Tab-separated table of C-alpha atoms and ligand atoms in Angstrom:
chain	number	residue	atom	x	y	z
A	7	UNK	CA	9.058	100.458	-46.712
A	8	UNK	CA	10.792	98.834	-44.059
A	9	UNK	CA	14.248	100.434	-42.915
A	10	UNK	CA	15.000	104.081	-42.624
A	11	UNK	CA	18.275	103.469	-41.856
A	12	UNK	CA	19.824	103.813	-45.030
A	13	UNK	CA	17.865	107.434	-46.196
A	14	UNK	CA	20.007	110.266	-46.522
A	15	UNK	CA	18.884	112.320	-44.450
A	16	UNK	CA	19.622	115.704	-45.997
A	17	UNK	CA	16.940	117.951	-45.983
A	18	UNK	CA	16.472	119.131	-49.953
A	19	UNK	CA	16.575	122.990	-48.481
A	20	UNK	CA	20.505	121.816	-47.505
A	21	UNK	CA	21.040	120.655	-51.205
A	22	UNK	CA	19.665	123.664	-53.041
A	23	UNK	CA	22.199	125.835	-50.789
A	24	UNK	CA	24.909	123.532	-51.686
A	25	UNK	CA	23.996	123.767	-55.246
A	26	UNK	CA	24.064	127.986	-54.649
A	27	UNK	CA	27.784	127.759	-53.125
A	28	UNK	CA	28.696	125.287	-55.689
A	29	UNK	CA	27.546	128.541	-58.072
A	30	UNK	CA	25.256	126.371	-60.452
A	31	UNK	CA	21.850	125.237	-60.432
A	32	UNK	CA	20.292	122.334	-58.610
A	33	UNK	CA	20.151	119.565	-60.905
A	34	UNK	CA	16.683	117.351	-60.293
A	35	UNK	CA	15.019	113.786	-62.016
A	36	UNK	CA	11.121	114.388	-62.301
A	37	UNK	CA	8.627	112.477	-61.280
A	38	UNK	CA	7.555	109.967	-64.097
A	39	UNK	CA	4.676	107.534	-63.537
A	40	UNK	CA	6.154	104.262	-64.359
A	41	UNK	CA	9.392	105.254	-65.024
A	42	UNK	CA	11.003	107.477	-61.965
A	43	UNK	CA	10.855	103.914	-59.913
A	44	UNK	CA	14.231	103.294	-57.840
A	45	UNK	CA	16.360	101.626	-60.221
A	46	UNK	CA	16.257	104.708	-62.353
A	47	UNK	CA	16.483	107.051	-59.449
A	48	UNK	CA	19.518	105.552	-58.038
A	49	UNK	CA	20.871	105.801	-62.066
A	50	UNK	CA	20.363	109.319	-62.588
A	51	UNK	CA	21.894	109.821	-58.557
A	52	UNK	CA	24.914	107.689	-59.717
A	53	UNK	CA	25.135	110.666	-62.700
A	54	UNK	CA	25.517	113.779	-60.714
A	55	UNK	CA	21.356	114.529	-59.925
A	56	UNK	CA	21.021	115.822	-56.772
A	57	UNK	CA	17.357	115.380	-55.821
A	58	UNK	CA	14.913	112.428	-57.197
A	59	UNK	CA	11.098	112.715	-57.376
A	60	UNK	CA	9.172	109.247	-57.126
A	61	UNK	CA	6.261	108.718	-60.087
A	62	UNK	CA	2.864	110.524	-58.498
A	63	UNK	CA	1.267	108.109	-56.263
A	64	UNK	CA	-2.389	108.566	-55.523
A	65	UNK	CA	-2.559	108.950	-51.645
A	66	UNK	CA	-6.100	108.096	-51.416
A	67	UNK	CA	-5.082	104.242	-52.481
A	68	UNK	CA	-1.443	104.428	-50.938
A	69	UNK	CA	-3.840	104.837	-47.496
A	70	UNK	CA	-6.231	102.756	-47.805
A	71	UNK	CA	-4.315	100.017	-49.380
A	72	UNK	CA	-0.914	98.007	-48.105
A	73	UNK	CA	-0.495	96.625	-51.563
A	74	UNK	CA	-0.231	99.845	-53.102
A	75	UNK	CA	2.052	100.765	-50.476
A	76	UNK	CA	4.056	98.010	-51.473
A	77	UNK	CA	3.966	98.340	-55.280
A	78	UNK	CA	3.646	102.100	-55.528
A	79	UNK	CA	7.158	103.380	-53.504
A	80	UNK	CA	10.289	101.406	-52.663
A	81	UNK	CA	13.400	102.594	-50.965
A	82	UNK	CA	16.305	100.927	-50.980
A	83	UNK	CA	17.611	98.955	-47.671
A	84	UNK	CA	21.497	98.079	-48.916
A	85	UNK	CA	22.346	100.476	-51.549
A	86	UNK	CA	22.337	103.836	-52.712
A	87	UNK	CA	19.478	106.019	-51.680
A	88	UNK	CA	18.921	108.903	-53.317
A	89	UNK	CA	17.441	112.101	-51.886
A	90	UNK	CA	13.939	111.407	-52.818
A	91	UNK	CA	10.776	113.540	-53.045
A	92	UNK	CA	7.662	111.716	-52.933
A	93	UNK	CA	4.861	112.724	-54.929
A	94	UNK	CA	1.632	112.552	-54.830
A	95	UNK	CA	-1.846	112.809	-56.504
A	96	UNK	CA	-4.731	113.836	-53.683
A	97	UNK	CA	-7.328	116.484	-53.363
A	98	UNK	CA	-8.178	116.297	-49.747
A	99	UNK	CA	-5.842	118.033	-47.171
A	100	UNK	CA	-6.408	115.062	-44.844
A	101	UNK	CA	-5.477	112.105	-47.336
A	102	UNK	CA	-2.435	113.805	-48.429
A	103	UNK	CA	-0.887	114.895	-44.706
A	104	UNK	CA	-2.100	111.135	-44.091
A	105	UNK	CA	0.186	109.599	-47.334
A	106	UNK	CA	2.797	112.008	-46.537
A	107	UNK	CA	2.791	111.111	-42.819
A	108	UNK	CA	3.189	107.214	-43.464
A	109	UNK	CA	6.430	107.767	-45.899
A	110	UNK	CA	8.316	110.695	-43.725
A	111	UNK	CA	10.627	108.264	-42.395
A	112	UNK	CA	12.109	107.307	-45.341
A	113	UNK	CA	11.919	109.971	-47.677
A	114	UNK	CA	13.409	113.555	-47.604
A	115	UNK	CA	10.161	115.420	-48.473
A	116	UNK	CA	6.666	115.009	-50.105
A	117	UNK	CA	5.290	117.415	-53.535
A	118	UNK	CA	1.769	117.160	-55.035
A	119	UNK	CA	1.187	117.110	-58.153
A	120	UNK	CA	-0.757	120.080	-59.734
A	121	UNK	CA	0.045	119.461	-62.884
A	122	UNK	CA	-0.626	115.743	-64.757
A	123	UNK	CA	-3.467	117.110	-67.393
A	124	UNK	CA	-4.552	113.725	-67.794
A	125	UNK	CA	-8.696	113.276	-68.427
A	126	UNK	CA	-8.914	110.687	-65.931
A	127	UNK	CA	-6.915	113.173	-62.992
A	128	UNK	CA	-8.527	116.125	-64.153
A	129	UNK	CA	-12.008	114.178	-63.710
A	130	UNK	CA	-11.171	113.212	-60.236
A	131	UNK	CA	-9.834	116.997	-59.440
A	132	UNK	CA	-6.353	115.940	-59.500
A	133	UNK	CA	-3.762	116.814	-61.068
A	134	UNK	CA	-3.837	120.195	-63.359
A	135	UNK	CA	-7.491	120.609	-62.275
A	136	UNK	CA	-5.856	121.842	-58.815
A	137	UNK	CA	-4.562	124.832	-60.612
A	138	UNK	CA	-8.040	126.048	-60.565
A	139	UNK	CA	-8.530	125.381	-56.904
A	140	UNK	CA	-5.700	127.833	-54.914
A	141	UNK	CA	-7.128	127.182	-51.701
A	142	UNK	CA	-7.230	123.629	-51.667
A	143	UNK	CA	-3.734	123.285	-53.069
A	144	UNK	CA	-2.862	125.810	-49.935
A	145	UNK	CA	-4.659	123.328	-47.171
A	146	UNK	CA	-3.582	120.341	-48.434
A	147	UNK	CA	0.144	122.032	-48.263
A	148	UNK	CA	-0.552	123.495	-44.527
A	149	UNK	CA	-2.571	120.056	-43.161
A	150	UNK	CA	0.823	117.968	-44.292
A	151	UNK	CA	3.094	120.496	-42.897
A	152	UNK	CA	0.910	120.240	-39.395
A	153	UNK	CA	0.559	116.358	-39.472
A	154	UNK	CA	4.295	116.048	-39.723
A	155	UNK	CA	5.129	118.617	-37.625
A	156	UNK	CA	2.702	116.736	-34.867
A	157	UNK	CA	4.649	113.323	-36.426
A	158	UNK	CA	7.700	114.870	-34.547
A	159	UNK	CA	9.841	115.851	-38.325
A	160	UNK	CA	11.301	119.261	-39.033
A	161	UNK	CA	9.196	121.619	-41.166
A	162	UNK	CA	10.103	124.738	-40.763
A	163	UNK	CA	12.217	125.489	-44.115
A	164	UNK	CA	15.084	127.077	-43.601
A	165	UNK	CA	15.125	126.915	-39.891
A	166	UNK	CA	15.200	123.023	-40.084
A	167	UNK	CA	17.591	122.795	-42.919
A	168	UNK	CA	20.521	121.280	-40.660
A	169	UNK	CA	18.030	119.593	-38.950
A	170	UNK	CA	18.059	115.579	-39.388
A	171	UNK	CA	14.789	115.324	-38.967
A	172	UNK	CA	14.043	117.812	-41.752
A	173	UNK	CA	10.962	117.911	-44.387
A	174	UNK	CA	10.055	119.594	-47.068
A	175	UNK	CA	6.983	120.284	-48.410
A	176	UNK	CA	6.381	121.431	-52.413
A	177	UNK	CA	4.155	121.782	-55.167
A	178	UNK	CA	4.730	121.015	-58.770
A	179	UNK	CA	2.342	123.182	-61.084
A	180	UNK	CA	1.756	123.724	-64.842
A	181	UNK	CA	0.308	127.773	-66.028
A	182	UNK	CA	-2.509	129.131	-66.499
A	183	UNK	CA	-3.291	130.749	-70.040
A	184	UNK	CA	-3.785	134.097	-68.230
A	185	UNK	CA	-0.601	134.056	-66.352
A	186	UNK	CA	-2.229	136.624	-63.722
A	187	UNK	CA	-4.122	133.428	-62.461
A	188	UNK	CA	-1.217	131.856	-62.089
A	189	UNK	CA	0.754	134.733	-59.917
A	190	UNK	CA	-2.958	134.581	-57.704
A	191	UNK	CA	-2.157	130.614	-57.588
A	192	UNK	CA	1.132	131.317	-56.434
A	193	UNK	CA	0.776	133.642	-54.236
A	194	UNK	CA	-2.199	131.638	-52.351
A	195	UNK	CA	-0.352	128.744	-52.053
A	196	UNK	CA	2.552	130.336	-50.572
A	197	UNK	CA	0.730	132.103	-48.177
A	198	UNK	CA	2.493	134.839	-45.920
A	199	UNK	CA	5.604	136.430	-45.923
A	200	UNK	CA	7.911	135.346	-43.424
A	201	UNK	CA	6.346	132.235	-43.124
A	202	UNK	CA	5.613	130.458	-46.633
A	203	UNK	CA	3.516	127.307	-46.874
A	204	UNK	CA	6.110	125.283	-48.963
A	205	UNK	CA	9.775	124.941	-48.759
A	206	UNK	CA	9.604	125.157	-52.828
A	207	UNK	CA	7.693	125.374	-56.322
A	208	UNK	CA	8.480	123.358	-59.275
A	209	UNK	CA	7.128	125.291	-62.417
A	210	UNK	CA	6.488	123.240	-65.803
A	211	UNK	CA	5.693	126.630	-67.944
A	212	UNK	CA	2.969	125.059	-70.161
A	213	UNK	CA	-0.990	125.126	-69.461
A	214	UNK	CA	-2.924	122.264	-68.788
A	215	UNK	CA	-3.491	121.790	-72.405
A	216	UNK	CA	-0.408	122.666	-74.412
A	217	UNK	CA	1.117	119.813	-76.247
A	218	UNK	CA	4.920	118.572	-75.152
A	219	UNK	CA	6.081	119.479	-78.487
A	220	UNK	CA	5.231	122.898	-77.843
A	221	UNK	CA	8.352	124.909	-76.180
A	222	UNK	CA	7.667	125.766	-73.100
A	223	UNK	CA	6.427	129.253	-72.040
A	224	UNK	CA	9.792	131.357	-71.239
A	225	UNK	CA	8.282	134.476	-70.674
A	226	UNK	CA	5.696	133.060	-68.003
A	227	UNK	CA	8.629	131.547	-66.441
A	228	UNK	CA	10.393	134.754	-66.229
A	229	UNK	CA	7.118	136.880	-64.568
A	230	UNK	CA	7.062	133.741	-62.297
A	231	UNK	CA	10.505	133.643	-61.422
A	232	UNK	CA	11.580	137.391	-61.398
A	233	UNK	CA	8.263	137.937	-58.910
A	234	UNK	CA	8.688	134.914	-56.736
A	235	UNK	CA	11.883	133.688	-57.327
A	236	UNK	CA	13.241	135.995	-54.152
A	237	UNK	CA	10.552	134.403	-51.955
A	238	UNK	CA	10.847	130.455	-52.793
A	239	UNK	CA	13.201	128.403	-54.714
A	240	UNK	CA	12.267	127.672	-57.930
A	241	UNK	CA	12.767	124.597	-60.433
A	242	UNK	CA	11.939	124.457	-64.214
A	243	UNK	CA	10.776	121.251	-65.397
A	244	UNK	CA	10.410	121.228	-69.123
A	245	UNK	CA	12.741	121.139	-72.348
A	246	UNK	CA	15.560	120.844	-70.501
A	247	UNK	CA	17.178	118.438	-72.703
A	248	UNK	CA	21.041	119.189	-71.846
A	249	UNK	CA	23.104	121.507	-69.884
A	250	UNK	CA	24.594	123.944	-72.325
A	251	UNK	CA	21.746	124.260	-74.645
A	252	UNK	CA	19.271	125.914	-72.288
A	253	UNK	CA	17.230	128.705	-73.745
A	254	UNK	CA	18.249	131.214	-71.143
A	255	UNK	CA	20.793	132.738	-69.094
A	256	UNK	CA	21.661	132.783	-65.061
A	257	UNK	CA	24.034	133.446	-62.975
A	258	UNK	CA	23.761	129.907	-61.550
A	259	UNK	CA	24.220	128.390	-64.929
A	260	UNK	CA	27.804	127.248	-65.522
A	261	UNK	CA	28.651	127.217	-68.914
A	262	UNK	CA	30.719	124.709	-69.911
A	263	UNK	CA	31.267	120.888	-68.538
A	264	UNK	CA	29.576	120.956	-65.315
A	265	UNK	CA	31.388	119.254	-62.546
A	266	UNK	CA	28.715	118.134	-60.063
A	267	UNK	CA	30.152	117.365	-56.669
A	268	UNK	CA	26.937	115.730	-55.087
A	269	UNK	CA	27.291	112.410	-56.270
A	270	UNK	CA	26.637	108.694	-54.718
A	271	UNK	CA	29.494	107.526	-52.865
A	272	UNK	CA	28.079	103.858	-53.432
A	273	UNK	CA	28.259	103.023	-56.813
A	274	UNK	CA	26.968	99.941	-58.024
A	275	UNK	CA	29.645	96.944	-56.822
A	276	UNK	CA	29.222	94.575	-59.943
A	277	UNK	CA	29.111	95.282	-63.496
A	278	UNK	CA	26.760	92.499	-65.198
A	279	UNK	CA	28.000	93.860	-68.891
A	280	UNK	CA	31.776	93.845	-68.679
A	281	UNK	CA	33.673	97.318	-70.640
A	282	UNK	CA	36.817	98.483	-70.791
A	283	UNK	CA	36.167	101.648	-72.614
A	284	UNK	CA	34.355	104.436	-69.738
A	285	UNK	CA	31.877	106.046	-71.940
A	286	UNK	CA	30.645	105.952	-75.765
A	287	UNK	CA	30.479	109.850	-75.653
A	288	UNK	CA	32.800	112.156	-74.167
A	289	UNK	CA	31.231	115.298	-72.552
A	290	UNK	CA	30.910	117.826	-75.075
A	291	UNK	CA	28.476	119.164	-77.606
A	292	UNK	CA	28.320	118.407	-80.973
A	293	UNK	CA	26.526	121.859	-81.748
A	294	UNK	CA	26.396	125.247	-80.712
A	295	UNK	CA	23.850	126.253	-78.003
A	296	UNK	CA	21.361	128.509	-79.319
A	297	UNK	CA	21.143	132.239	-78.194
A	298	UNK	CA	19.861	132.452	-74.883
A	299	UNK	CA	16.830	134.574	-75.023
A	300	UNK	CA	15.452	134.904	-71.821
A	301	UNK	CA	17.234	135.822	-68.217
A	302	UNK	CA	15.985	133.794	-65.302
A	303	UNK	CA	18.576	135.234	-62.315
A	304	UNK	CA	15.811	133.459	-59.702
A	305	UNK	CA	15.608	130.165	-61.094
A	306	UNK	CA	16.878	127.793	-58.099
A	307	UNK	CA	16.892	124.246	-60.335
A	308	UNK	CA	16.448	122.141	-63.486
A	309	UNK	CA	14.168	119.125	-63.488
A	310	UNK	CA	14.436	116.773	-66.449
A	311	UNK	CA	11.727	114.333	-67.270
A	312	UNK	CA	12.403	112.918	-70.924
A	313	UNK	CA	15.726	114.003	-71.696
A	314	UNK	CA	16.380	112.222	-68.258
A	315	UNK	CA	15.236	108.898	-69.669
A	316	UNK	CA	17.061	108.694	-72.580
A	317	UNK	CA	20.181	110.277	-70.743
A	318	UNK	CA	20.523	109.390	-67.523
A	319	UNK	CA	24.172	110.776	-67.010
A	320	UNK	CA	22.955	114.226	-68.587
A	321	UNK	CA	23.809	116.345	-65.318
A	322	UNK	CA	27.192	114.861	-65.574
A	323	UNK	CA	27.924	116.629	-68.490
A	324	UNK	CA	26.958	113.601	-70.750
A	325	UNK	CA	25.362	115.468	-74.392
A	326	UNK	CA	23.848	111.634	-74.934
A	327	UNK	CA	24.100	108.500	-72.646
A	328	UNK	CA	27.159	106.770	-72.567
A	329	UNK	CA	27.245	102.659	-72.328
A	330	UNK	CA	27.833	102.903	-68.187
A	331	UNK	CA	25.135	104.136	-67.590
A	332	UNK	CA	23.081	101.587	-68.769
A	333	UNK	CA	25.250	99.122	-67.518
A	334	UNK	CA	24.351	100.606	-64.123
A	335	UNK	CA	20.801	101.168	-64.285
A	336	UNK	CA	20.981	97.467	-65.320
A	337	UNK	CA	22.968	97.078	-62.122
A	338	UNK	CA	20.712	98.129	-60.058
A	339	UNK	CA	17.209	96.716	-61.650
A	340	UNK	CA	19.474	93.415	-60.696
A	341	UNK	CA	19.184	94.551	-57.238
A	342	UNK	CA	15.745	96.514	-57.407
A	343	UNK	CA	13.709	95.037	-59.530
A	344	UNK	CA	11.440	96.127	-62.378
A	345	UNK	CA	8.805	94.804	-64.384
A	346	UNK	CA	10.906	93.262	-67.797
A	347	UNK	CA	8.859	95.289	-70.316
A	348	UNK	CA	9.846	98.420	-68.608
A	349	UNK	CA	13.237	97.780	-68.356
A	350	UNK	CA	13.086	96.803	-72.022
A	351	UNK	CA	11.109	100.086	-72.639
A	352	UNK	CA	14.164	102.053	-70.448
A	353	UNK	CA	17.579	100.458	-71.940
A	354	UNK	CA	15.815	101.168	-75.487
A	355	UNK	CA	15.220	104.926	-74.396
A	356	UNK	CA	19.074	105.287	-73.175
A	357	UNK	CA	20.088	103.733	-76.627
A	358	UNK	CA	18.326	105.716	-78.731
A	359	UNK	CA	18.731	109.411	-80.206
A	360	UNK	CA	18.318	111.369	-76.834
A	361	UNK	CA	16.616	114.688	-76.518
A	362	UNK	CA	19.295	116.898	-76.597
A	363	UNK	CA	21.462	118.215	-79.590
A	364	UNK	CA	24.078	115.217	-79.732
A	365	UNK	CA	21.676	112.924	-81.444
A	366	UNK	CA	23.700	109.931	-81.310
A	367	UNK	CA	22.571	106.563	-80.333
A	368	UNK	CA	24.278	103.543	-78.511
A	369	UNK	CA	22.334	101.428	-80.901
A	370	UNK	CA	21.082	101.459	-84.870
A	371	UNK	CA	17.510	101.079	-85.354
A	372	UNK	CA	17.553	97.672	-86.259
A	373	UNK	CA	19.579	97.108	-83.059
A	374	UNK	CA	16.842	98.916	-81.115
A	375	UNK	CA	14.400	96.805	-82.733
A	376	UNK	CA	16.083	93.429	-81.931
A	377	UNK	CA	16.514	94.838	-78.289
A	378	UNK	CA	12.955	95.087	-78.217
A	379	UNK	CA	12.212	91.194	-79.176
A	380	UNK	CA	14.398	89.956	-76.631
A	381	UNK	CA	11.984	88.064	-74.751
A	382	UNK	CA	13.317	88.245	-70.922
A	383	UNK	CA	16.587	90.001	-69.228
A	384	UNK	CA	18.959	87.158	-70.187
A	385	UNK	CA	18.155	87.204	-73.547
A	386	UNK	CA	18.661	91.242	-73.159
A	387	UNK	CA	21.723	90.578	-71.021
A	388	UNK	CA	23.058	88.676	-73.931
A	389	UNK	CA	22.059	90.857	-76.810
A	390	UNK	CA	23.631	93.683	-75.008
A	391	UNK	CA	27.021	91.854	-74.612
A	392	UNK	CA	27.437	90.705	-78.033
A	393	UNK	CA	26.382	94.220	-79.595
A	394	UNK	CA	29.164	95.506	-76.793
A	395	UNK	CA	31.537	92.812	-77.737
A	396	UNK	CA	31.283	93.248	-81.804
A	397	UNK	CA	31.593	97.699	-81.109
A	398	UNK	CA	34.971	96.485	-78.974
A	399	UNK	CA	35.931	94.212	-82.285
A	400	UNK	CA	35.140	97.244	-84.428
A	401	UNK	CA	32.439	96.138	-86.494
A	402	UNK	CA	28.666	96.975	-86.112
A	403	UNK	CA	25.935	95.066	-86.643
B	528	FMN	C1	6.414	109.379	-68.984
B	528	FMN	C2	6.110	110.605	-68.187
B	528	FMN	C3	5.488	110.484	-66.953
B	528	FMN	C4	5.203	111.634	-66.195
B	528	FMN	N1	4.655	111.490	-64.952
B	528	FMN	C5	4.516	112.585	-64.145
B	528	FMN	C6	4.136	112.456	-62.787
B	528	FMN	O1	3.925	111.345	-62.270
B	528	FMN	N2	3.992	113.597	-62.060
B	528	FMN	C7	4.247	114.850	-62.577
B	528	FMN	O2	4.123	115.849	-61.874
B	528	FMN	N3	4.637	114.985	-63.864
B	528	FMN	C8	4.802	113.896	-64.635
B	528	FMN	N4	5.270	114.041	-65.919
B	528	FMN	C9	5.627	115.383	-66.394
B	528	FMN	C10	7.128	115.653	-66.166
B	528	FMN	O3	7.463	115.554	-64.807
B	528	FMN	C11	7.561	117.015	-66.710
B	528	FMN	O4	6.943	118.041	-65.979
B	528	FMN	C12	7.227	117.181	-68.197
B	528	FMN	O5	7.479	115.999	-68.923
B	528	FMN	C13	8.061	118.294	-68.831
B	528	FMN	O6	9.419	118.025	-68.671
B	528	FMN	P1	10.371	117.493	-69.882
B	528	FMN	O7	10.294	118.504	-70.987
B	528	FMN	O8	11.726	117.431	-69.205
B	528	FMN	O9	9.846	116.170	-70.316
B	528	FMN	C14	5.535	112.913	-66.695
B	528	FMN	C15	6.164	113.018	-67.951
B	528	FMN	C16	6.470	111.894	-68.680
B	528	FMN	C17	7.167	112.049	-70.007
């Protein structure tokens, strides 16, 4: 956290309307504790995402403590920086306006997380145990909009979306099992009419307790949207594993190959694993999407957590992830480091079967497996190249 020179300073308000003109939906990379660090966000901004959430940091620590300052968020001085959303994890209004106030300058906007049903969160009333406290959600969303409008930044939504100095402030929240609780939620936390609380609400349709595996809850989404949809941009995070596959319908959904036109204009300078070939998979879809069954004509976005991980190029039209994008996430952890084991853990998610229909992998199983023995990043480096170099020779392993 040292220069905010290099931020784009767009204000996310500015990219949703751009993604409106553009006549699709705004394409976003979740937050991800442990894995939505800046290596990956600069990846999936390299691949046509337009807007990248940090992992949930827990502001009460991030303030009190310069080392998890230092550990917990990282920008990028000489390099792409992505529009970024910082999360966080905090139940008092004061700790989060406080967290939110020390990374304005080099961030676009700040989100709290309402919705990590985690024991641990939910013990400490974070997390999904805020979606059964409405009015603290709503304070802790009005004191950060105060502290940085008193910090001098722009936070009036709209009104500040040309604005360099711009903000946003949002809330990402999970349903309630009643879904009336949730519309009470809502409808708290945005506060009144002309003047809404936060620039926008990302909605993962499941309740605190539903399993991943579980699809997520369509028609919740569609009360949700079709009621506030008109009032605040909305995002979807859940099952959205690729583009042409999604389980519902809207106007800003293009069908087809989407053609994202928000993309980094610095991509990575050196390629560590030399190719010839551009990509493993070209962008189309092994199998037909499934009948859309619900119509969402207010949905603003798509978030992707999972799908995102194995398939960092999926909102470029990518059905599974080709070999460049590894090469570039690789790339950058070069320039912005990450722990080994998680970079391990990464390249073997972007090799394997991805989340969407196009189940192909980069690499067999046993090649997965060897991946995961390599011992440090040369050894990975290595293994990498000469799995590369036999597919270029035309044998496999
Ligand atoms: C590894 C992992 C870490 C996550 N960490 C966070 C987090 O820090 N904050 C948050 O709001 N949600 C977090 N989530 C939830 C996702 O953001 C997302 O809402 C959820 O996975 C559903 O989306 P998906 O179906 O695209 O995976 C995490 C999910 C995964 C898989």
């Amino acid at each position: 956290m040292t220069d905010p020179s290099n931020v784009e300073l767009i204000h996310p308000l500015k990219l949703f309307d751009i993604a409106k003109n553009e006549k699709r939906l705004l394409y976003t990379s979740a937050p991800m504790v442990r894995y939505s660090k800046l290596a990956f966000r600069q990846t999936v901004y390299a691949y046509g995402t337009d807007l990248c959430w940090t992992p949930m940091i827990l502001a009460k620590e991030f303030n009190r403590n310069r080392f998890a300052r230092d550990s917990d968020f990282t920008i990028s001085t000489n390099g792409p920086q992505p529009p970024t959303i910082v999360q966080f994890g905090a139940n008092v209004p004061q700790e989060l306006a406080r967290a939110s106030s020390l990374v304005a300058p080099f961030s676009n906007g700040v989100d709290l997380n309402c919705g990590c049903p985690q024991s641990w969160a939910c013990a400490e009333t974070l997390g999904a145990a805020l979606m059964e406290k409405r009015e603290l959600v709503r304070d802790m969303a009005v004191e950060t909009r105060e502290q940085l409008r008193r910090d001098g930044w722009g936070v009036d939504k709209e009104k500040d979306i040309s604005n360099p100095k711009g903000k946003s402030v949002s809330v990402k929240i999970r349903v309630h099992k009643d879904i009336r609780k949730t519309i009470d939620f809502i409808t708290t936390v945005l506060g009144p009419e002309q003047d809404r609380h936060i620039d926008w609400l990302t909605i993962h349709p499941r309740t605190r307790s539903t399993r991943s595996s579980t699809p997520i809850n369509l028609e919740a989404l569609e009360i949700l949207t079709s009621t506030f949809g008109t009032r605040v941009p909305i995002l979807l995070s859940g099952d959205v594993f690729a583009l042409e596959t999604l389980p519902f319908t809207s106007p800003t959904l293009l069908t087809g190959t989407p053609t994202p036109t928000i993309t980094t204009t610095t991509a990575p300078r050196n390629t560590i694993i030399t190719t010839t070939s551009s990509s493993k998979h070209p962008p189309h879809n092994q199998n037909p999407p499934p009948s859309p069954v619900a119509s969402l004509p207010h949905l603003s976005g798509l978030m992707s957590a999972r799908a995102i991980l194995c398939n960092p190029a999926l909102f470029a039209g990518h059905p599974a992830c080709p070999w460049p994008a590894v090469e570039t996430f690789l790339n950058n952890v070069v320039r912005c480091p990450l722990p080994f084991k998680l970079v391990q853990h990464h390249v073997s998610e972007m090799c394997g079967p991805g989340m969407g229909p196009d189940k192909s992998a980069l690499l067999t199983k046993p090649e997965r497996a060897a991946l995961m023995a390599c011992g440090n990043m040369l050894d990975l480096m290595d293994f990498l190249d000469a799995v590369r170099g036999v597919r270029r020779d035309g044998f496999t392993l």
